[in-house]
mmCIF file of C-alpha atoms in Angstrom:
data_model
loop_
_atom_site.group_PDB
_atom_site.id
_atom_site.type_symbol
_atom_site.label_atom_id
_atom_site.label_comp_id
_atom_site.label_asym_id
_atom_site.label_seq_id
_atom_site.Cartn_x
_atom_site.Cartn_y
_atom_site.Cartn_z
ATOM 1 C CA UNK I 37 53.936 -14.476 -73.630
ATOM 2 C CA UNK I 38 56.138 -15.501 -70.714
ATOM 3 C CA UNK I 39 55.458 -17.084 -67.328
ATOM 4 C CA UNK I 40 56.316 -13.794 -65.596
ATOM 5 C CA UNK I 41 53.479 -12.115 -67.512
ATOM 6 C CA UNK I 42 50.743 -14.330 -66.068
ATOM 7 C CA UNK I 43 52.115 -15.544 -62.723
ATOM 8 C CA UNK I 44 50.964 -14.372 -59.335
ATOM 9 C CA UNK I 45 54.152 -12.747 -58.078
ATOM 10 C CA UNK I 46 55.317 -13.117 -54.477
ATOM 11 C CA UNK I 47 52.576 -15.531 -53.412
ATOM 12 C CA UNK I 48 51.744 -16.214 -49.792
ATOM 13 C CA UNK I 49 53.846 -19.095 -48.473
ATOM 14 C CA UNK I 50 54.168 -21.397 -45.493
ATOM 15 C CA UNK I 51 57.155 -23.242 -44.062
ATOM 16 C CA UNK I 52 57.295 -26.970 -43.261
ATOM 17 C CA UNK I 53 57.176 -26.351 -39.501
ATOM 18 C CA UNK I 54 53.964 -24.290 -39.559
ATOM 19 C CA UNK I 55 50.637 -25.886 -38.569
ATOM 20 C CA UNK I 56 48.473 -27.381 -41.308
ATOM 21 C CA UNK I 57 45.671 -25.168 -40.015
ATOM 22 C CA UNK I 58 47.631 -22.057 -41.037
ATOM 23 C CA UNK I 59 47.883 -23.349 -44.613
ATOM 24 C CA UNK I 60 44.167 -24.188 -44.627
ATOM 25 C CA UNK I 61 43.236 -20.726 -43.362
ATOM 26 C CA UNK I 62 45.405 -19.069 -46.008
ATOM 27 C CA UNK I 63 43.710 -21.147 -48.707
ATOM 28 C CA UNK I 64 40.315 -20.124 -47.382
ATOM 29 C CA UNK I 65 41.184 -16.433 -47.041
ATOM 30 C CA UNK I 66 42.904 -16.213 -50.433
ATOM 31 C CA UNK I 67 40.430 -18.514 -52.194
ATOM 32 C CA UNK I 68 43.225 -20.720 -53.555
ATOM 33 C CA UNK I 69 43.751 -24.468 -53.643
ATOM 34 C CA UNK I 70 47.498 -24.575 -52.950
ATOM 35 C CA UNK I 71 50.145 -22.741 -50.987
ATOM 36 C CA UNK I 72 53.858 -22.981 -51.825
ATOM 37 C CA UNK I 73 56.059 -24.375 -49.046
ATOM 38 C CA UNK I 74 59.447 -22.693 -48.688
ATOM 39 C CA UNK I 75 62.457 -23.544 -46.556
ATOM 40 C CA UNK I 76 62.226 -20.132 -44.895
ATOM 41 C CA UNK I 77 60.941 -16.713 -45.836
ATOM 42 C CA UNK I 78 64.397 -15.184 -46.211
ATOM 43 C CA UNK I 79 65.677 -17.664 -48.815
ATOM 44 C CA UNK I 80 62.261 -18.439 -50.355
ATOM 45 C CA UNK I 81 63.762 -21.765 -51.494
ATOM 46 C CA UNK I 82 60.881 -23.917 -52.716
ATOM 47 C CA UNK I 83 60.416 -27.188 -50.793
ATOM 48 C CA UNK I 84 57.009 -28.230 -52.134
ATOM 49 C CA UNK I 85 53.320 -27.393 -52.202
ATOM 50 C CA UNK I 86 50.478 -28.086 -49.843
ATOM 51 C CA UNK I 87 47.113 -28.411 -51.532
ATOM 52 C CA UNK I 88 43.557 -28.585 -50.327
ATOM 53 C CA UNK I 89 43.634 -32.233 -51.437
ATOM 54 C CA UNK I 90 46.765 -32.913 -49.338
ATOM 55 C CA UNK I 91 44.971 -31.539 -46.295
ATOM 56 C CA UNK I 92 41.790 -33.487 -47.001
ATOM 57 C CA UNK I 93 43.370 -36.846 -47.833
ATOM 58 C CA UNK I 94 46.506 -36.850 -45.680
ATOM 59 C CA UNK I 95 45.357 -34.863 -42.666
ATOM 60 C CA UNK I 96 41.596 -34.867 -42.171
ATOM 61 C CA UNK I 97 40.783 -38.322 -43.573
ATOM 62 C CA UNK I 98 43.549 -39.875 -41.472
ATOM 63 C CA UNK I 99 42.203 -38.222 -38.318
ATOM 64 C CA UNK I 100 45.322 -36.188 -37.544
ATOM 65 C CA UNK I 101 45.184 -33.489 -34.886
ATOM 66 C CA UNK I 102 46.055 -29.820 -34.722
ATOM 67 C CA UNK I 103 49.685 -30.591 -33.863
ATOM 68 C CA UNK I 104 50.450 -31.672 -37.453
ATOM 69 C CA UNK I 105 52.733 -29.500 -39.490
ATOM 70 C CA UNK I 106 52.751 -28.631 -43.172
ATOM 71 C CA UNK I 107 55.889 -30.759 -43.550
ATOM 72 C CA UNK I 108 53.943 -33.887 -42.604
ATOM 73 C CA UNK I 109 51.360 -33.443 -45.357
ATOM 74 C CA UNK I 110 52.880 -31.382 -48.175
ATOM 75 C CA UNK I 111 53.732 -32.707 -51.606
ATOM 76 C CA UNK I 112 57.486 -32.485 -51.963
ATOM 77 C CA UNK I 113 58.421 -35.033 -54.573
ATOM 78 C CA UNK I 114 58.224 -34.388 -58.286
ATOM 79 C CA UNK I 115 57.297 -30.710 -58.091
ATOM 80 C CA UNK I 116 57.924 -29.382 -61.588
ATOM 81 C CA UNK I 117 58.737 -25.705 -61.892
ATOM 82 C CA UNK I 118 59.332 -23.150 -64.616
ATOM 83 C CA UNK I 119 61.553 -20.099 -64.875
ATOM 84 C CA UNK I 120 60.042 -16.617 -65.273
ATOM 85 C CA UNK I 121 61.149 -16.500 -68.927
ATOM 86 C CA UNK I 122 59.422 -19.794 -69.855
ATOM 87 C CA UNK I 123 56.861 -19.525 -72.645
ATOM 88 C CA UNK I 124 53.236 -19.986 -71.667
ATOM 89 C CA UNK I 125 53.142 -22.939 -74.082
ATOM 90 C CA UNK I 126 55.795 -24.623 -71.913
ATOM 91 C CA UNK I 127 53.626 -24.034 -68.829
ATOM 92 C CA UNK I 128 50.606 -25.503 -70.624
ATOM 93 C CA UNK I 129 52.606 -28.546 -71.724
ATOM 94 C CA UNK I 130 53.873 -29.144 -68.200
ATOM 95 C CA UNK I 131 50.372 -28.863 -66.730
ATOM 96 C CA UNK I 132 48.993 -31.307 -69.287
ATOM 97 C CA UNK I 133 51.878 -33.774 -69.025
ATOM 98 C CA UNK I 134 51.917 -33.877 -65.212
ATOM 99 C CA UNK I 135 48.160 -33.371 -64.803
ATOM 100 C CA UNK I 136 48.637 -30.448 -62.385
ATOM 101 C CA UNK I 137 46.660 -27.279 -61.933
ATOM 102 C CA UNK I 138 49.478 -25.139 -60.510
ATOM 103 C CA UNK I 139 53.113 -24.562 -61.412
ATOM 104 C CA UNK I 140 55.597 -22.703 -59.181
ATOM 105 C CA UNK I 141 57.873 -20.168 -60.862
ATOM 106 C CA UNK I 142 61.440 -20.163 -59.546
ATOM 107 C CA UNK I 143 64.681 -18.358 -60.199
ATOM 108 C CA UNK I 144 68.245 -19.504 -59.568
ATOM 109 C CA UNK I 145 68.580 -21.759 -56.517
ATOM 110 C CA UNK I 146 64.880 -22.718 -56.548
ATOM 111 C CA UNK I 147 63.966 -19.276 -55.164
ATOM 112 C CA UNK I 148 60.186 -18.945 -55.458
ATOM 113 C CA UNK I 149 59.088 -15.801 -57.282
ATOM 114 C CA UNK I 150 55.557 -16.724 -58.337
ATOM 115 C CA UNK I 151 52.955 -19.348 -59.057
ATOM 116 C CA UNK I 152 50.786 -19.978 -62.094
ATOM 117 C CA UNK I 153 47.352 -21.531 -61.659
ATOM 118 C CA UNK I 154 45.201 -23.059 -64.356
ATOM 119 C CA UNK I 155 42.943 -20.002 -64.113
ATOM 120 C CA UNK I 156 45.878 -17.667 -64.845
ATOM 121 C CA UNK I 157 46.636 -19.559 -68.041
ATOM 122 C CA UNK I 158 42.963 -19.649 -69.035
ATOM 123 C CA UNK I 159 42.833 -15.845 -69.036
ATOM 124 C CA UNK I 160 45.779 -15.461 -71.405
ATOM 125 C CA UNK I 161 46.306 -18.538 -73.573
ATOM 126 C CA UNK I 162 44.618 -19.649 -76.770
ATOM 127 C CA UNK I 163 41.216 -21.198 -75.830
ATOM 128 C CA UNK I 164 41.792 -24.451 -77.739
ATOM 129 C CA UNK I 165 45.099 -25.031 -75.913
ATOM 130 C CA UNK I 166 43.491 -24.315 -72.545
ATOM 131 C CA UNK I 167 40.665 -26.747 -73.320
ATOM 132 C CA UNK I 168 43.179 -29.457 -74.186
ATOM 133 C CA UNK I 169 45.095 -28.907 -70.944
ATOM 134 C CA UNK I 170 41.933 -28.940 -68.831
ATOM 135 C CA UNK I 171 40.879 -32.175 -70.488
ATOM 136 C CA UNK I 172 44.274 -33.811 -69.848
ATOM 137 C CA UNK I 173 44.363 -32.623 -66.220
ATOM 138 C CA UNK I 174 40.872 -33.974 -65.654
ATOM 139 C CA UNK I 175 41.899 -37.434 -66.849
ATOM 140 C CA UNK I 176 43.944 -37.964 -63.666
#
């Protein structure tokens, strides 16, 4: 099975100059814990992710106001990605190694085409492998 088979294609995105509140509302409305951040919607070039934890720890806990943008609080360094033709085992290994719950799927030029969440993998992968990944992610 390949990444393209389990990814959420064409996920909702935000840009670095949008308000943090827009990202938070999208997370609430979509019931997700992360939104990909792209350079702009025409290129869809991945710049990072903004997570519910980023908003909680970097925005709310620091007492920042409504004027803050996604770019101020997103995670941009060390975002590991996979290609659509990556094996699900590769996705599982990456999640376990980096202790992450979500992996963006990109094509040539870091063009975002999808995202894979831990729940997506859990539906499709071998249960023992999923359990191992969940355990390794939870260690962090």
